[in-house]
Short mmCIF file of C-alpha atoms in Angstrom, two decimals:
data_model
loop_
_atom_site.label_atom_id
_atom_site.label_comp_id
_atom_site.label_asym_id
_atom_site.label_seq_id
_atom_site.Cartn_x
_atom_site.Cartn_y
_atom_site.Cartn_z
CA MET A 254 -6.68 -8.58 -32.24
CA LEU A 255 -3.24 -8.20 -30.64
CA THR A 256 -0.50 -6.88 -32.93
CA ASP A 257 3.27 -6.72 -32.46
CA ALA A 258 3.14 -2.92 -32.09
CA TRP A 259 3.71 -3.33 -28.34
CA LYS A 260 7.37 -4.21 -28.97
CA ASN A 261 7.96 -0.93 -30.80
CA THR A 262 5.99 0.98 -28.16
CA ILE A 263 8.28 -0.31 -25.39
CA ILE A 264 11.38 0.71 -27.36
CA GLN A 265 9.91 4.15 -28.04
CA PHE A 266 8.92 4.59 -24.39
CA ARG A 267 12.47 3.82 -23.23
CA GLN A 268 13.92 6.29 -25.72
CA ILE A 269 11.64 9.18 -24.80
CA LYS A 270 12.06 8.49 -21.08
CA ARG A 271 15.84 8.83 -21.41
CA HIS A 272 15.24 12.19 -23.10
CA VAL A 273 13.00 13.31 -20.23
CA LEU A 274 15.47 12.30 -17.51
CA SER A 275 18.35 13.98 -19.36
CA LEU A 276 16.35 17.13 -20.08
CA VAL A 277 15.16 17.57 -16.49
CA HIS A 278 18.69 16.98 -15.19
CA PHE A 279 20.24 19.39 -17.73
CA TYR A 280 17.89 22.28 -16.96
CA ALA A 281 17.95 21.66 -13.20
CA PHE A 282 21.76 21.92 -13.06
CA GLU A 283 22.49 24.42 -15.83
CA ASP A 284 23.56 26.99 -13.19
CA TYR A 285 25.69 24.35 -11.40
CA LYS A 286 23.19 24.10 -8.56
CA MET A 287 19.85 22.34 -8.55
CA ASN A 288 16.85 24.51 -9.43
CA PRO A 289 13.26 23.47 -10.18
CA VAL A 290 12.43 23.24 -13.89
CA HIS A 291 9.13 24.66 -15.12
CA PHE A 292 7.09 22.44 -17.43
CA GLN A 293 7.08 25.17 -20.10
CA ARG A 294 10.78 24.46 -20.66
CA LEU A 295 10.16 20.73 -20.97
CA ILE A 296 6.95 20.44 -22.98
CA PRO A 297 8.03 22.08 -26.31
CA PRO A 298 11.15 19.96 -26.96
CA LEU A 299 9.45 16.77 -25.76
CA GLN A 300 6.35 17.39 -27.85
CA ARG A 301 8.48 18.02 -30.94
CA LEU A 302 10.22 14.68 -30.40
CA LEU A 303 6.95 12.84 -29.79
CA LYS A 304 5.45 14.20 -33.01
CA GLY A 305 8.22 12.51 -35.02
CA ARG A 306 7.48 9.36 -37.02
CA PHE A 307 9.67 7.23 -34.73
CA PHE A 308 7.24 7.69 -31.80
CA GLU A 309 4.03 6.98 -33.70
CA ASP A 310 3.14 3.81 -31.78
CA LEU A 311 3.74 5.50 -28.43
CA ARG A 312 1.59 8.49 -29.44
CA ASN A 313 -1.30 6.15 -30.18
CA VAL A 314 -1.35 4.83 -26.59
CA MET A 315 -0.77 8.16 -24.82
CA LYS A 316 -3.01 10.72 -26.52
CA GLU A 317 -5.64 12.23 -24.23
CA GLU A 318 -8.22 14.86 -25.08
CA ASP A 319 -7.31 17.40 -22.41
CA GLN A 320 -3.49 17.36 -22.62
CA THR A 321 -0.58 16.79 -24.97
CA GLU A 322 1.42 13.57 -25.12
CA ALA A 323 4.35 15.40 -23.46
CA GLN A 324 2.16 16.46 -20.54
CA SER A 325 0.84 12.90 -20.17
CA LEU A 326 4.42 11.61 -20.19
CA LEU A 327 5.54 13.98 -17.42
CA GLU A 328 2.50 13.00 -15.33
CA LEU A 329 3.26 9.32 -15.83
CA LEU A 330 6.95 9.56 -14.96
CA SER A 331 6.33 11.71 -11.89
CA GLY A 332 3.64 9.24 -10.77
CA LEU A 333 6.18 6.41 -11.02
CA GLY A 334 8.81 8.38 -9.10
CA GLU A 335 11.21 8.82 -12.03
CA ILE A 336 11.06 12.61 -11.59
CA LEU A 337 9.62 14.77 -8.83
CA LYS A 338 6.60 16.98 -9.48
CA LEU A 339 6.43 20.15 -7.40
CA ALA A 340 3.67 22.76 -7.06
CA ASN A 341 2.94 25.28 -9.82
CA GLY A 342 4.19 23.06 -12.65
CA TYR A 343 7.82 22.59 -11.57
CA TYR A 344 9.89 19.39 -11.72
CA LEU A 345 13.15 18.14 -10.23
CA PRO A 346 15.37 15.12 -10.96
CA LEU A 347 15.47 12.37 -8.35
CA PRO A 348 18.38 10.17 -7.22
CA PRO A 349 18.35 6.50 -8.29
CA ARG A 350 16.37 4.10 -6.08
CA CYS A 351 15.52 0.44 -6.42
CA VAL A 352 12.17 -1.18 -5.69
CA GLU A 353 12.18 -4.85 -4.71
CA LEU A 354 9.33 -6.77 -6.34
CA PRO A 355 7.19 -8.74 -3.87
CA VAL A 356 7.60 -12.36 -5.09
CA SER A 357 10.39 -12.57 -7.68
CA LYS A 358 12.54 -10.23 -5.52
CA SER A 359 13.88 -8.59 -8.69
CA LEU A 360 15.25 -5.08 -8.20
CA VAL A 361 13.76 -2.44 -10.52
CA VAL A 362 15.68 0.83 -10.62
CA LEU A 363 14.08 4.26 -11.03
CA SER A 364 15.64 7.55 -12.17
CA ASN A 365 18.66 5.78 -13.63
CA PRO A 366 18.95 5.42 -17.42
CA GLU A 367 21.79 2.92 -16.88
CA GLY A 368 19.46 0.19 -15.61
CA LYS A 369 19.64 -3.18 -17.41
CA SER A 370 16.91 -3.21 -20.07
CA ASP A 371 17.61 -6.68 -21.47
CA LYS A 372 14.32 -8.63 -21.13
CA TYR A 373 12.84 -5.78 -19.09
CA TYR A 374 9.25 -4.99 -20.10
CA GLY A 375 8.27 -2.54 -17.35
CA CYS A 376 8.01 1.26 -17.27
CA GLY A 377 10.89 1.80 -14.82
CA SER A 378 14.54 2.22 -15.79
CA GLY A 379 15.40 -1.49 -15.88
CA TYR A 380 16.86 -4.07 -13.52
CA MET A 381 19.66 -3.48 -11.04
CA GLU A 382 22.14 -5.99 -9.64
CA GLU A 383 21.88 -6.82 -5.93
CA SER A 384 25.52 -5.84 -5.47
CA SER A 385 24.79 -2.20 -6.41
CA HIS A 386 24.83 0.47 -3.71
CA VAL A 387 21.54 2.05 -4.83
CA PRO A 388 19.04 2.45 -1.93
CA THR A 389 16.28 -0.17 -2.05
CA LEU A 390 12.62 0.15 -1.06
CA MET A 391 10.03 -2.55 -0.59
CA ILE A 392 7.11 -2.12 -3.00
CA ASP A 393 4.72 -1.01 -0.23
CA GLU A 394 7.27 1.57 0.94
CA TRP A 395 7.53 2.94 -2.59
CA MET A 396 3.75 2.93 -3.12
CA PRO A 397 1.92 2.87 0.25
CA SER A 398 -1.70 1.84 -0.30
CA PRO A 399 -4.23 -0.50 1.34
CA THR A 400 -5.37 -3.92 0.18
CA VAL A 401 -9.15 -4.35 -0.02
CA ASN A 402 -9.21 -5.87 3.48
CA GLU A 403 -7.10 -3.05 4.89
CA PHE A 404 -9.32 -0.50 3.15
CA ILE A 405 -12.47 -1.90 4.76
CA GLU A 406 -10.81 -2.13 8.19
CA THR A 407 -9.48 1.44 7.97
CA LEU A 408 -12.83 2.76 6.77
CA LYS A 409 -14.57 1.26 9.82
CA LEU A 410 -12.23 3.18 12.12
CA GLN A 411 -14.13 6.32 11.12
CA ASN A 412 -17.20 7.42 13.01
CA PRO A 413 -20.10 6.85 10.61
CA VAL A 414 -22.05 9.94 9.62
CA LYS A 415 -25.83 10.29 9.40
CA LEU A 416 -27.11 11.61 6.08
CA ASN A 417 -30.73 12.47 5.43
CA ASP A 418 -30.41 13.53 1.79
CA GLU A 419 -30.78 10.93 -0.92
CA PRO A 420 -27.66 10.28 -3.01
CA THR A 421 -27.52 11.02 -6.72
CA GLU A 422 -26.31 7.56 -7.76
CA LEU A 423 -25.54 4.13 -6.35
CA PHE A 424 -22.73 1.73 -7.21
CA LEU A 425 -23.84 -1.81 -6.45
CA PRO A 426 -21.70 -4.98 -6.25
CA GLN A 427 -22.49 -6.49 -9.67
CA LYS A 428 -20.45 -8.34 -12.28
CA ARG A 429 -21.10 -5.58 -14.82
CA ARG A 430 -20.03 -2.32 -13.25
CA LYS A 431 -22.32 0.70 -13.55
CA TRP A 432 -23.73 3.60 -11.57
CA HIS A 433 -27.50 3.48 -11.00
CA PRO A 434 -29.73 6.52 -10.46
CA PHE A 435 -30.85 6.42 -6.83
CA GLN A 436 -33.91 4.29 -6.15
CA MET A 437 -34.96 3.44 -2.61
CA ASN A 438 -35.81 -0.17 -3.48
CA LEU A 439 -32.30 -0.72 -4.94
CA ALA A 440 -30.66 0.73 -1.83
CA SER A 441 -32.84 -1.22 0.60
CA LYS A 442 -32.10 -4.55 -1.14
CA SER A 443 -28.31 -4.11 -0.88
CA ASP A 444 -26.41 -4.87 2.30
CA CYS A 445 -23.63 -2.57 1.17
CA TYR A 446 -23.12 -0.09 -1.68
CA ILE A 447 -21.30 3.10 -2.66
CA ALA A 448 -23.30 6.33 -2.76
CA ARG A 449 -22.39 9.30 -4.92
CA TYR A 450 -23.57 12.80 -4.01
CA ALA A 451 -23.29 15.33 -6.84
CA LEU A 452 -22.60 18.85 -5.54
CA LYS A 453 -23.10 22.11 -7.37
CA ASN A 454 -19.80 23.85 -8.19
CA SER A 455 -17.80 21.19 -6.34
CA GLN A 456 -16.43 17.67 -6.68
CA PRO A 457 -18.88 14.88 -5.82
CA LEU A 458 -18.71 13.11 -2.47
CA TYR A 459 -18.59 9.32 -2.10
CA PHE A 460 -19.72 7.19 0.83
CA TRP A 461 -19.49 3.50 1.72
CA VAL A 462 -22.99 2.65 2.93
CA GLU A 463 -23.95 -0.34 5.09
CA ASN A 464 -27.61 -1.14 5.67
CA MET A 465 -28.24 -2.06 9.28
CA GLY A 466 -31.95 -2.89 8.80
CA ARG A 467 -35.19 -1.08 9.65
CA GLY A 468 -34.21 1.90 7.52
CA ASP A 469 -30.95 2.49 9.40
CA ALA A 470 -27.75 2.94 7.37
CA ARG A 471 -24.17 3.83 8.24
CA TYR A 472 -22.24 6.15 5.93
CA TYR A 473 -18.43 6.17 5.79
CA LYS A 474 -16.75 8.83 3.68
CA ILE A 475 -14.50 7.54 0.88
CA PRO A 476 -11.56 9.75 -0.20
CA GLU A 477 -11.92 10.26 -3.95
CA TYR A 478 -8.45 8.81 -4.67
CA TYR A 479 -9.59 5.53 -3.05
CA LEU A 480 -12.83 5.25 -5.06
CA GLU A 481 -11.53 2.52 -7.40
CA THR A 482 -10.15 0.60 -4.40
CA ALA A 483 -13.57 0.93 -2.76
CA LYS A 484 -15.24 -0.62 -5.83
CA TYR A 485 -12.93 -3.65 -5.65
CA ALA A 486 -13.49 -3.89 -1.86
CA LEU A 487 -17.27 -3.82 -2.33
CA GLU A 488 -17.11 -6.58 -4.96
CA TYR A 489 -14.75 -8.62 -2.77
CA LYS A 490 -17.10 -8.29 0.22
CA ALA A 491 -20.08 -9.37 -1.91
CA GLN A 492 -18.07 -12.21 -3.53
CA VAL A 493 -18.60 -10.89 -7.06
CA LYS A 494 -16.58 -13.06 -9.44
CA THR A 495 -13.92 -11.31 -11.53
CA THR A 496 -12.68 -12.81 -14.80
CA ILE A 497 -9.23 -12.14 -16.24
CA LYS A 498 -8.17 -13.33 -19.68
CA CYS A 499 -4.61 -14.65 -20.12
CA ALA A 500 -2.73 -15.97 -23.13
CA LYS A 501 0.88 -16.92 -23.76
CA ILE A 502 1.99 -14.95 -26.83
CA ARG A 503 5.68 -15.90 -26.70
CA GLU A 504 7.78 -18.34 -24.73
CA ASP A 505 8.54 -15.62 -22.21
CA VAL A 506 5.58 -13.21 -22.48
CA ILE A 507 1.93 -13.33 -21.38
CA TYR A 508 -0.93 -11.15 -22.60
CA VAL A 509 -3.39 -10.22 -19.83
CA ARG A 510 -6.74 -8.54 -20.30
CA LEU A 511 -8.68 -7.12 -17.37
CA PHE A 512 -12.35 -6.27 -17.67
CA LYS A 513 -12.05 -3.37 -15.24
CA LYS A 514 -9.08 -1.12 -14.65
CA PHE A 515 -6.76 -1.30 -11.66
CA PRO A 516 -6.85 1.43 -9.02
CA VAL A 517 -4.04 3.91 -9.67
CA PHE A 518 -1.83 2.38 -6.94
CA GLU A 519 -1.96 -1.12 -8.42
CA GLN A 520 -1.51 0.34 -11.91
CA LYS A 521 1.81 1.85 -10.86
CA MET A 522 2.88 -1.33 -9.08
CA ALA A 523 2.19 -3.36 -12.23
CA MET A 524 4.07 -0.83 -14.36
CA LEU A 525 7.26 -1.67 -12.49
CA PHE A 526 7.41 -5.02 -14.27
CA CYS A 527 4.64 -5.01 -16.94
CA PHE A 528 3.73 -2.79 -19.87
CA PRO A 529 0.18 -1.52 -20.54
CA LEU A 530 -1.03 -1.58 -24.14
CA SER A 531 -2.66 1.79 -23.43
CA PHE A 532 -1.76 4.44 -20.86
CA ILE A 533 -5.21 6.01 -21.28
CA LYS A 534 -7.20 2.90 -20.35
CA PRO A 535 -4.72 0.33 -19.02
CA ILE A 536 -6.74 -2.88 -19.03
CA GLU A 537 -4.47 -4.88 -21.40
CA TRP A 538 -0.97 -5.75 -20.21
CA ILE A 539 2.20 -7.42 -21.45
CA VAL A 540 3.53 -9.52 -18.54
CA PRO A 541 6.91 -11.30 -18.59
CA LEU A 542 6.50 -14.94 -17.60
CA TRP A 543 9.04 -14.60 -14.77
CA HIS A 544 6.89 -11.84 -13.21
CA TYR A 545 3.60 -13.75 -13.40
CA SER A 546 3.78 -14.39 -9.63
CA ASP A 547 4.31 -10.65 -9.01
CA PHE A 548 1.21 -9.92 -11.11
CA ILE A 549 -0.81 -12.45 -9.07
CA TRP A 550 0.38 -10.63 -5.93
CA VAL A 551 -1.08 -7.38 -7.29
CA LEU A 552 -4.38 -9.13 -8.08
CA ARG A 553 -4.62 -10.59 -4.58
CA ARG A 554 -4.35 -7.11 -3.09
CA LEU A 555 -7.69 -6.46 -4.81
CA GLY A 556 -9.30 -9.67 -3.59
CA ILE A 557 -8.82 -11.50 -6.90
CA ASP A 558 -7.59 -15.10 -6.69
CA GLU A 559 -5.59 -16.95 -9.32
CA ASP A 560 -8.63 -19.10 -10.15
CA SER A 561 -10.22 -15.99 -11.71
CA ILE A 562 -7.73 -16.27 -14.60
CA ARG A 563 -9.01 -17.85 -17.81
CA TRP A 564 -6.25 -19.14 -20.07
CA GLU A 565 -6.97 -19.15 -23.77
CA GLY A 566 -5.45 -18.46 -27.19
CA VAL A 567 -5.12 -14.96 -28.59
CA GLU A 568 -5.45 -13.84 -32.20
CA MET A 569 -2.28 -12.18 -33.41
CA GLY A 570 -2.30 -9.69 -36.28
#
């Protein structure tokens, strides 16, 4: 059941983000020259604010087991380019920049609390007029990342490696996503799959595997940060159908539910003009009607066509 809490959450997010930008700027320039700000100066005041009753709805969509809401917020804003994260837990303010959305051509400003927030439902700082003198980036300049086709093409530029050890698990192109314990008959029946190798005292390794027949397979190493993109690419290559639920909840707002999360790059792109109902597992989104075409553009990067969208009613609580 969808409630109206999302409206309050957006208001609370805007408020706390203004506090973050102001706090980082204040500490960075308190000696009249810019110095990096350590997170230990930022976390206590932000966490105190977030624990207040006003931010209750926002807390409910940000709480993670391994870090505080304030830490999650700093990670989110640095990932969007609102502030700059440095090594060893330091942060710096960033100058205002605009990102041009791919279809609507709207300009979304970052690192500027003076952006126009009227009818803005994204996680940036609002809209900016075209006449402003703020530097503007295209969306793929702001967030360089491959589409599923580009991912596959780039992967094939590698020299395939020969592996004799059996993987720990397989990810197969299926409608219901899951990792399977390795079985030779599963691997041999699949033209293409993702193999996971668990390593002792180290991060697992992932490979894109293509069966060439007669027991021959080609292994292409997948960087861990592209693993979710690789899953979408595998499903696209195997023509696995993806379903997306959509419902109009107001004259100007659409509710969208994914059944699998976006890769981190597409998550951040969508956050420029949409709002996730959870920052922990962002599969439900509030999408302004005038940015529906921008949302479709994000889906197409992942090999998902508009005919995958199922329009239906939604129960409001």
